[in-house]
Each structure stands twice: as C-alpha cells, then as structure tokens.
Amino acid sequence: MKGVVAAGHPLTAEAGANVLREGGNAVDAAVGAVLASFAVESPLTGFGAGGFALVHDPRLRKGEQRDVLVDFFVQAPGLGGVERRAELVPIDVYFDQTPQTFNVGAASCGVPGTPAGLAHLLDRFGTAPLAELARPAIELAWDGVPLNAQQAYISHILSPILTRYEECRALYAPAGRTLTEGETFRFPELAEALERYGAEGAEPFYTGEVGAAVADRVAELGGTLSHEDMASYEAIDRAAVRAAFRGAEVLTNPPPSSGGILIALCLALLERLDDAGVEATVAVMRAAQESRGERFQEGLYEEGFV
C-alpha cells in the first residue's frame, strides 16, 4: 500500500506515515497525524479546535454513499443561557505587511469538535485502537520538541494571542518571552489529556469532567459556553458537494460551511472560460466573494440550498 501524508510539521507527517507503514488505513493515519499535531503545532490546532474530514470508503457497495464529509467544526454556544459578560478582543496579526484581525477572548469560544470528530472517524472508518494512535503524540507532548523555523515564526506572529492569559504564557513564554527557534516546547497538560482520550475516548471532553471544566472556565471569563452546549455536541456526516472541472469531479465541503460551495462556484465559472489565467482567476474569485451576501448566508442553513 502506498500513501502520502501532508502536514504542517515533519513530525506530524511522520506520525501519519508510521501508521501507514504499520498497516493502518488512511483514516488511522490521519487521526494519528492530527493528534501529533496537537503537540507540535499547538498554536493552530488542539482539543479546542474543530475541522472537517472528507472520506472515500471503497469498501462500500455500489449505490451506497462512499464519499462522506464528516463535519466536526466548532459549534456556536448558547444552549445553556449563560449571559455574556465579555467582549470580543480584536488583535491584529501580521502574516505579511498587511494586518489580519482576529477576535479572541472568552466571547469567541465555541464547542470544540476535534475530540468528537476524530473518535467518530476512527469508529466508523478506522482500524487501529485510539490509544495506540495517541501514543506518539503523548510522547511528543511529554518530552517536548524544539521549535523549527516555521513554528517559531507562528509563535512570534501569534504572540499577542498566545500570551494573553497566564496559563498560555506559562506554555509559550515560560521565560517571559515567546519561545524562539531551537528552544523546546513542552505541553504536559496535553500529554495527560491525550492519555485520557486514548483510554476513554471523547466522552470526558463533553459530558465528563473535562468538558465541565472547559465550560466553567469560559463562563468564568465572561463567555457563553455551557455544560449543555458541551453535552449536545456531535460530529455530523454530510454528503459532499460535487463539482465538475476539466473532466474531473471535485468533492468539497457542503453547507452550512460556505467555503466548499464557493470553490464549486469558482470552478463552474472557470469551466466556462477558454482562458483560466491569472486575470480570469482573480475575477472569478472576486465574483465568488461578492456573492456572499445576506441571502447567501441565510441559504446555507436551508434544505436543498446547493
């Protein structure tokens, strides 16, 4: 069996590749790689994050839905009626010379999806035990990993966010400054969480004490995340959006996420053009962006919108 693992850190990719070498399938490798990324790419992912997974299952018979989009994105809170006492905090992040504003703080916190989503993926499509897939990530979190150039850069530009709270400062700026390239980043609390996740699955992170502690901390800081929000969360299987382009079929993310159908729109517009050069591509992207009006946003939650 051959496979490719793409990731934001060599150790993330290696964790997934090792799963494939040991006989795991693509979903096993993806779960193992994502868990490793929690330890080595933590500013951009983790148990508090969410995502999507597009899975093709060739084991299913013809006529069955072989292509499934598993939606485990972060969910907006509000079921518990917790009153918001904090405002969003805008922080400018400079990926280049142009600032991009991120709104952070307790008011920005939603229900995390990765614990439920990865467990759901593994239960439905995987073959390896969760505890086994979590082991490399646990070792990375306990032992620590020297920051490479890319992760040091991310820590630098995200420093105003990573050092906003005392708990985060202790992780990302233990000596009073953000860690730099070559310095070791350790995340023992993550190691403990991964050990529990491998042993017990997602339940403690939603209806157990971990989920309760997360909701309580966010509410304490003025956000609206509640025990009810955490307990109600579940990953959702959706049918992928399909778009034809130059003889190929492209599968992408369906509503209520907006990105997938905007990609499908761009491909449909480019398909009509003889020349899909830079100017045409920019014009198509601009047209897609301009389509994101109020009606578009409302339609994302309507049955049959696509």
GROMACS .gro file of N, CA and C in nm, residues 94 105 122 152 194 204 206 235 253-254 269 297 301 303:
model
   42
   94TYR      N    1   0.016   3.987   1.187
   94TYR     CA    2   0.084   4.023   1.063
   94TYR      C    3   0.148   3.899   1.000
  105GLY      N    4  -1.056   3.589   2.292
  105GLY     CA    5  -1.111   3.603   2.425
  105GLY      C    6  -1.224   3.506   2.451
  122LEU      N    7  -1.262   0.746   1.355
  122LEU     CA    8  -1.196   0.619   1.382
  122LEU      C    9  -1.297   0.507   1.402
  152ALA      N   10   0.841   2.856   1.505
  152ALA     CA   11   0.890   2.975   1.575
  152ALA      C   12   0.829   3.102   1.515
  194LEU      N   13  -0.426   1.367   2.635
  194LEU     CA   14  -0.416   1.263   2.531
  194LEU      C   15  -0.422   1.123   2.591
  204PRO      N   16  -1.532   1.211   2.814
  204PRO     CA   17  -1.496   1.305   2.921
  204PRO      C   18  -1.483   1.449   2.874
  206TYR      N   19  -1.685   1.607   2.679
  206TYR     CA   20  -1.814   1.669   2.652
  206TYR      C   21  -1.911   1.656   2.770
  235ALA      N   22  -2.045   1.496   1.606
  235ALA     CA   23  -1.999   1.507   1.467
  235ALA      C   24  -2.113   1.467   1.374
  253ASN      N   25  -1.654   2.070   0.054
  253ASN     CA   26  -1.733   2.082   0.176
  253ASN      C   27  -1.872   2.140   0.150
  254PRO      N   28  -1.979   2.079   0.204
  254PRO     CA   29  -2.115   2.128   0.183
  254PRO      C   30  -2.156   2.231   0.289
  269LEU      N   31  -1.745   2.863  -1.288
  269LEU     CA   32  -1.721   2.981  -1.370
  269LEU      C   33  -1.596   2.965  -1.456
  297GLN      N   34  -2.586   3.382   0.310
  297GLN     CA   35  -2.563   3.334   0.446
  297GLN      C   36  -2.687   3.264   0.502
  301TYR      N   37  -2.828   2.749   0.556
  301TYR     CA   38  -2.898   2.667   0.655
  301TYR      C   39  -3.033   2.616   0.603
  303GLU      N   40  -3.259   2.366   0.355
  303GLU     CA   41  -3.254   2.236   0.287
  303GLU      C   42  -3.254   2.257   0.137
   0.00000   0.00000   0.00000
